[in-house]
Amino acid sequence: GDETNLLPSLYEIVMTPHAGRGLKATASIKQGTLIMIAPTIRVPSAQYHNHCIHTVFEDYLFKGKSGDYHLALAHGSIFNHSAKANVNWILNEKLNEIKYYAWKTIEAGSDLFINYGRWGQQYEKELEIEDNQDEGESSSEGENDFLYK
C-alpha cells in the first residue's frame, strides 16, 4: 500500500559542508523507526548495462537480488554515505519501493547516512526488523550494493 504519505517527516533536506545536499534529522529518531518509504523505478539489468552505466544515474541505483537496478524517487536518493551509517534500507522489488529505518537511535540535528557498500548479515538480526522479507527483497544487510556516488 502507499504508506509514503502517512509517515511524519523526521528529516529535512540540507546542504552539508562535507557532502553537498543531504538529509538531517529534525527530531530524535528511535532505533528501528521507519523513516521513509521511497517508490522506485526498476531498471532492467540489460537496460542498465546498455544505457545507464557511466552516466549520472549509475550513482543513484540500488541493485536488487534479481539483478535489476532501482532508482529511488522522492528523497530516497539524497542520503549521503558513511561507513558508520545510521540508516538501514530494504529494497522490495515486488512493490518497487525502498524502506529506510533508523539503524540506531539518531539525535535531532544529526545527518542521516546510509552505507553505499555491503553490510554484514548481523545487522538485520540485531535490528530485528520484522518486515516480512521475501524473495523480492534486498537490503543493506545483504549481498547487494548501493552503487557509489
Short mmCIF file of C-alpha atoms in Angstrom, two decimals:
data_model
loop_
_atom_site.label_atom_id
_atom_site.label_comp_id
_atom_site.label_asym_id
_atom_site.label_seq_id
_atom_site.Cartn_x
_atom_site.Cartn_y
_atom_site.Cartn_z
CA GLY A 1 0.00 0.00 0.00
CA ASP A 2 1.00 3.62 -0.31
CA GLU A 3 2.17 4.36 3.22
CA THR A 4 4.54 7.06 1.97
CA ASN A 5 2.21 9.97 2.69
CA LEU A 6 1.29 8.67 6.15
CA LEU A 7 4.77 8.96 7.65
CA PRO A 8 5.64 12.01 9.73
CA SER A 9 8.62 13.90 8.36
CA LEU A 10 11.57 13.09 10.58
CA TYR A 11 14.16 14.83 8.41
CA GLU A 12 14.86 17.87 6.28
CA ILE A 13 16.98 18.41 3.19
CA VAL A 14 20.12 20.42 3.95
CA MET A 15 23.38 21.45 2.34
CA THR A 16 26.26 19.85 4.22
CA PRO A 17 29.82 21.20 4.12
CA HIS A 18 31.30 17.73 3.63
CA ALA A 19 28.98 16.13 1.05
CA GLY A 20 26.65 18.68 -0.52
CA ARG A 21 22.93 18.02 -0.31
CA GLY A 22 21.84 15.50 2.32
CA LEU A 23 19.27 14.69 4.99
CA LYS A 24 19.28 15.79 8.63
CA ALA A 25 17.08 14.52 11.47
CA THR A 26 14.57 17.13 12.68
CA ALA A 27 13.77 15.12 15.82
CA SER A 28 15.28 12.26 17.76
CA ILE A 29 14.61 9.01 15.87
CA LYS A 30 14.46 5.78 17.87
CA GLN A 31 16.35 2.72 16.62
CA GLY A 32 14.21 0.65 14.23
CA THR A 33 11.88 3.54 13.32
CA LEU A 34 10.67 3.62 9.72
CA ILE A 35 11.97 6.95 8.40
CA MET A 36 10.86 6.88 4.79
CA ILE A 37 9.32 4.75 2.04
CA ALA A 38 10.62 5.72 -1.39
CA PRO A 39 9.00 4.40 -4.55
CA THR A 40 11.48 3.16 -7.14
CA ILE A 41 11.75 2.92 -10.90
CA ARG A 42 13.02 -0.52 -11.92
CA VAL A 43 15.81 -0.53 -14.49
CA PRO A 44 16.21 -3.98 -16.04
CA SER A 45 19.80 -5.21 -15.98
CA ALA A 46 20.14 -5.13 -19.79
CA GLN A 47 18.95 -1.50 -19.91
CA TYR A 48 21.35 -0.60 -17.11
CA HIS A 49 24.31 -2.12 -18.98
CA ASN A 50 23.28 -0.67 -22.36
CA HIS A 51 22.16 2.81 -21.28
CA CYS A 52 22.87 3.75 -17.64
CA ILE A 53 26.40 2.62 -16.89
CA HIS A 54 28.85 5.55 -16.93
CA THR A 55 26.03 8.10 -16.62
CA VAL A 56 24.92 10.18 -13.64
CA PHE A 57 22.12 7.65 -13.00
CA GLU A 58 24.67 4.95 -12.18
CA ASP A 59 25.48 6.82 -8.99
CA TYR A 60 21.92 6.58 -7.65
CA LEU A 61 20.88 2.98 -8.29
CA PHE A 62 20.26 0.17 -5.85
CA LYS A 63 20.94 -3.34 -7.15
CA GLY A 64 18.32 -5.95 -6.31
CA LYS A 65 18.65 -9.70 -5.92
CA SER A 66 17.03 -10.11 -9.36
CA GLY A 67 19.99 -8.35 -10.96
CA ASP A 68 17.81 -5.38 -11.90
CA TYR A 69 18.53 -1.91 -10.57
CA HIS A 70 16.20 0.56 -8.84
CA LEU A 71 16.24 4.34 -8.82
CA ALA A 72 14.87 5.65 -5.51
CA LEU A 73 12.44 8.51 -6.03
CA ALA A 74 11.39 11.28 -3.66
CA HIS A 75 14.11 11.80 -1.05
CA GLY A 76 15.45 8.22 -1.25
CA SER A 77 18.39 9.30 -3.42
CA ILE A 78 19.54 12.14 -1.17
CA PHE A 79 21.15 10.09 1.62
CA ASN A 80 24.89 10.60 1.92
CA HIS A 81 27.36 7.80 2.65
CA SER A 82 29.11 6.80 5.82
CA ALA A 83 30.87 3.54 6.63
CA LYS A 84 29.21 4.01 10.05
CA ALA A 85 25.73 4.62 8.67
CA ASN A 86 22.82 5.35 10.99
CA VAL A 87 20.11 4.41 8.45
CA ASN A 88 19.43 0.97 7.01
CA TRP A 89 17.45 0.19 3.85
CA ILE A 90 15.31 -2.64 2.49
CA LEU A 91 14.52 -2.84 -1.22
CA ASN A 92 11.29 -4.65 -2.08
CA GLU A 93 11.46 -5.45 -5.79
CA LYS A 94 7.90 -6.77 -5.90
CA LEU A 95 6.49 -3.47 -4.59
CA ASN A 96 9.18 -1.30 -6.25
CA GLU A 97 9.95 0.55 -3.03
CA ILE A 98 12.76 1.06 -0.55
CA LYS A 99 12.10 1.40 3.16
CA TYR A 100 14.66 3.27 5.27
CA TYR A 101 14.95 2.51 9.01
CA ALA A 102 16.99 4.04 11.82
CA TRP A 103 19.85 1.58 12.36
CA LYS A 104 20.49 3.14 15.77
CA THR A 105 18.93 5.98 17.73
CA ILE A 106 19.63 9.21 15.86
CA GLU A 107 19.73 12.53 17.70
CA ALA A 108 17.92 15.58 16.34
CA GLY A 109 20.25 17.62 14.12
CA SER A 110 22.33 14.59 13.06
CA ASP A 111 23.00 13.83 9.41
CA LEU A 112 21.26 10.71 8.06
CA PHE A 113 23.64 8.30 6.34
CA ILE A 114 23.33 5.01 4.52
CA ASN A 115 26.26 2.77 3.67
CA TYR A 116 26.67 2.60 -0.10
CA GLY A 117 28.58 -0.68 0.19
CA ARG A 118 27.88 -4.05 1.77
CA TRP A 119 26.85 -4.61 5.35
CA GLY A 120 27.10 -7.83 7.29
CA GLN A 121 24.12 -10.10 7.93
CA GLN A 122 24.36 -9.43 11.65
CA TYR A 123 22.76 -6.01 11.26
CA GLU A 124 19.40 -7.38 10.14
CA LYS A 125 19.35 -9.79 13.08
CA GLU A 126 20.40 -7.16 15.61
CA LEU A 127 17.96 -4.54 14.33
CA GLU A 128 15.17 -7.13 14.33
CA ILE A 129 13.16 -5.52 11.57
CA GLU A 130 10.06 -7.59 11.02
CA ASP A 131 9.24 -6.52 7.51
CA ASN A 132 8.18 -9.91 6.09
CA GLN A 133 11.09 -10.02 3.68
CA ASP A 134 10.60 -12.40 0.82
CA GLU A 135 12.47 -13.40 -2.32
CA GLY A 136 11.74 -9.99 -3.87
CA GLU A 137 13.65 -8.03 -1.26
CA SER A 138 17.23 -6.89 -0.87
CA SER A 139 18.71 -4.87 1.93
CA SER A 140 21.76 -3.04 3.13
CA GLU A 141 22.39 -6.05 5.34
CA GLY A 142 22.73 -8.45 2.43
CA GLU A 143 24.83 -9.08 -0.61
CA ASN A 144 23.52 -6.11 -2.59
CA ASP A 145 25.29 -2.85 -3.15
CA PHE A 146 24.10 0.70 -3.40
CA LEU A 147 26.30 1.89 -6.23
CA TYR A 148 28.77 4.52 -5.17
CA LYS A 149 28.04 8.23 -5.62
#
